[in-house]
Amino acid sequence: MRGTSPALQPPADAVKPVRHPEAPAPGELLGAHYGECFGCGGEQPHGLHLEARAGDGVSITAEFTVQPAHQGAPGLAHGGVLATALDETLGSLNWLLRTIAVTGRLETDFVRPVPVGTVLHLEAEVTAVAGRKIYSTATGRIGGPDGPVAVRADALFIEVKVDHFIDNGRPEEIQAAMNDPDQVRRARAFEVNP
């Protein structure tokens, strides 16, 4: 991304990201990290229902179709919805690191309009890790995975403990997530966003 702020530039001592040995295999669908998540959850009627797949290294691909409920200007995706799609995609990268992290900073460029009915094809990768800081980048394309860039973002995620969610989330949702018998879904419920 051009013009990225200094806060999104990895420090000199940053290291190359390493995919966790138990991360999903390339091509594997990651699934929703929480059913009620606006970005990827299937239980949100107006959510993005974004579907992400593990890529090679520490990368993923994702897609979502812009619905009428996602528009801002008539017939066009709302910029905040597009930023949400980028944030959700970038946050899903942390599953490949098997790290619980939240968005610390997200800088987005809106390059071209995204009409309602369009499938947005997203690609994201972790570029560096420095202590608890995870640096990543993403692009969203229209017209196919190799189509023109419509949106792009750089992000900084900060590794946190699960207590971040327990201490700050609504008790009903936290308890429901913690009571989920599926260990993968339970772990994924606490992976992205502040």
C-alpha positions in Angstrom: 0.0 0.0 0.0 1.3 3.4 -0.8 1.7 6.1 1.8 1.4 3.6 4.7 1.9 5.4 8.1 5.0 4.8 10.1 2.9 2.8 12.6 2.4 0.1 10.0 6.0 -0.2 9.1 7.6 -3.3 10.8 10.7 -2.4 12.9 14.1 -3.5 11.8 14.1 -6.4 14.2 10.8 -7.9 12.9 10.9 -11.5 11.7 9.3 -13.4 8.9 6.0 -14.9 9.9 6.0 -18.7 10.5 2.9 -20.8 9.8 1.9 -22.8 12.8 2.4 -26.6 12.2 -1.3 -27.2 13.1 -2.7 -24.5 10.9 -5.3 -25.5 8.4 -3.8 -26.9 5.2 -3.7 -24.7 2.0 -7.1 -24.7 0.4 -9.0 -25.6 3.6 -12.0 -23.5 4.4 -11.5 -21.7 7.7 -15.1 -21.4 8.7 -16.7 -18.8 10.9 -14.8 -17.9 14.0 -18.2 -17.1 15.7 -21.7 -17.6 14.4 -22.8 -14.1 15.4 -19.8 -12.3 13.8 -20.9 -9.7 11.3 -17.9 -10.5 9.1 -18.0 -14.3 8.8 -20.8 -15.6 11.0 -23.7 -17.5 9.4 -26.2 -16.4 12.1 -26.1 -12.7 11.0 -28.9 -12.1 8.5 -27.2 -9.0 7.1 -23.6 -10.0 7.7 -20.9 -10.4 5.1 -20.9 -14.2 5.4 -17.3 -13.9 4.3 -15.6 -17.3 3.5 -11.9 -17.6 3.9 -9.5 -20.3 2.8 -6.0 -21.0 4.0 -3.3 -20.2 1.4 0.3 -21.0 1.1 2.7 -19.7 3.8 0.8 -17.3 6.1 -1.8 -16.1 3.5 -5.5 -16.6 2.9 -8.0 -15.9 0.2 -11.6 -14.9 0.9 -14.8 -13.8 -0.9 -18.0 -12.1 -0.1 -20.9 -11.0 -2.3 -22.1 -7.4 -1.7 -25.8 -7.6 -0.9 -28.4 -4.7 -0.9 -28.1 -4.5 2.9 -24.4 -3.6 2.4 -24.9 -0.5 0.3 -24.0 3.1 1.2 -24.6 5.2 -2.0 -27.4 3.7 -4.1 -26.2 0.5 -5.7 -22.7 0.7 -4.2 -21.0 -1.0 -1.3 -20.7 1.1 1.8 -17.0 2.0 2.5 -17.3 0.8 6.1 -18.6 -2.6 4.9 -15.6 -2.9 2.6 -13.3 -2.0 5.5 -15.0 -4.6 7.6 -14.3 -7.2 4.8 -10.7 -6.3 4.8 -10.5 -6.4 8.6 -12.2 -9.8 8.8 -9.8 -11.2 6.1 -6.7 -9.8 7.8 -7.9 -11.0 11.2 -8.4 -14.5 9.9 -4.7 -14.7 9.1 -4.1 -15.0 12.9 -5.6 -18.5 12.7 -2.7 -19.6 10.6 -0.3 -18.4 13.3 -2.6 -19.9 16.0 -2.4 -16.6 17.8 -5.3 -14.6 19.5 -4.9 -11.1 18.2 -7.0 -7.9 17.8 -6.9 -5.1 15.3 -4.6 -2.4 16.5 -4.6 -0.3 13.3 -6.2 -0.6 9.9 -5.5 1.7 7.0 -7.7 1.4 4.0 -7.5 2.7 0.4 -10.7 2.7 -1.7 -9.5 2.5 -5.3 -12.8 2.0 -7.2 -16.5 1.6 -6.5 -17.9 -1.9 -5.7 -21.4 -2.4 -7.0 -24.1 -4.3 -5.2 -24.1 -7.9 -6.5 -20.3 -7.9 -6.9 -18.2 -10.7 -5.5 -15.2 -9.2 -3.8 -12.2 -11.4 -4.0 -9.8 -10.8 -1.1 -6.2 -11.9 -0.6 -4.2 -11.3 2.6 -0.8 -12.2 4.0 1.2 -11.6 7.2 4.3 -9.7 6.2 6.2 -9.5 9.6 6.0 -10.3 13.3 7.7 -8.2 16.0 7.0 -9.4 19.5 3.2 -9.1 20.0 2.8 -7.1 16.8 1.6 -8.8 13.6 1.9 -6.8 10.4 -0.3 -7.7 7.4 -1.6 -6.5 4.1 -4.7 -7.3 1.9 -6.3 -6.5 -1.4 -9.8 -6.8 -2.7 -10.5 -7.3 -6.4 -13.6 -7.2 -8.5 -14.4 -9.3 -11.6 -12.3 -12.3 -10.4 -9.2 -13.1 -8.3 -7.1 -11.4 -10.9 -9.4 -8.5 -11.6 -8.8 -4.8 -10.9 -8.0 -3.8 -7.3 -11.0 -2.1 -5.6 -9.8 -1.9 -2.0 -6.6 -2.5 -0.2 -5.4 -2.3 3.4 -2.4 -2.6 5.7 -3.0 -3.6 9.3 -1.3 -4.1 12.6 -2.7 -6.7 14.9 -1.7 -7.1 18.6 -1.5 -10.5 20.3 -3.7 -10.7 23.4 -4.7 -13.3 25.9 -8.2 -14.7 25.9 -8.9 -12.6 29.1 -9.2 -9.6 26.7 -12.5 -11.0 25.5 -13.7 -12.5 28.8 -13.1 -9.2 30.7 -14.6 -7.0 28.0 -17.3 -9.0 26.2 -21.0 -9.5 27.2 -21.2 -12.4 29.7 -24.0 -14.2 27.8 -22.0 -14.4 24.5 -18.7 -15.2 26.2 -20.3 -18.1 28.2 -22.1 -19.4 25.1 -18.8 -19.4 23.2 -16.9 -21.1 26.0 -19.6 -23.7 26.4 -19.4 -24.8 22.7 -18.3 -28.5 22.7 -16.4 -28.0 19.4 -12.9 -27.1 20.5 -12.0 -25.5 17.2 -15.1 -23.3 17.2 -14.5 -22.4 20.8 -10.9 -21.4 20.1 -11.8 -19.5 16.9 -14.5 -17.5 18.8 -11.7 -15.6 20.5 -9.4 -14.7 17.6 -10.1 -11.4 16.0 -11.2 -7.8 16.6 -11.2 -5.7 19.8 
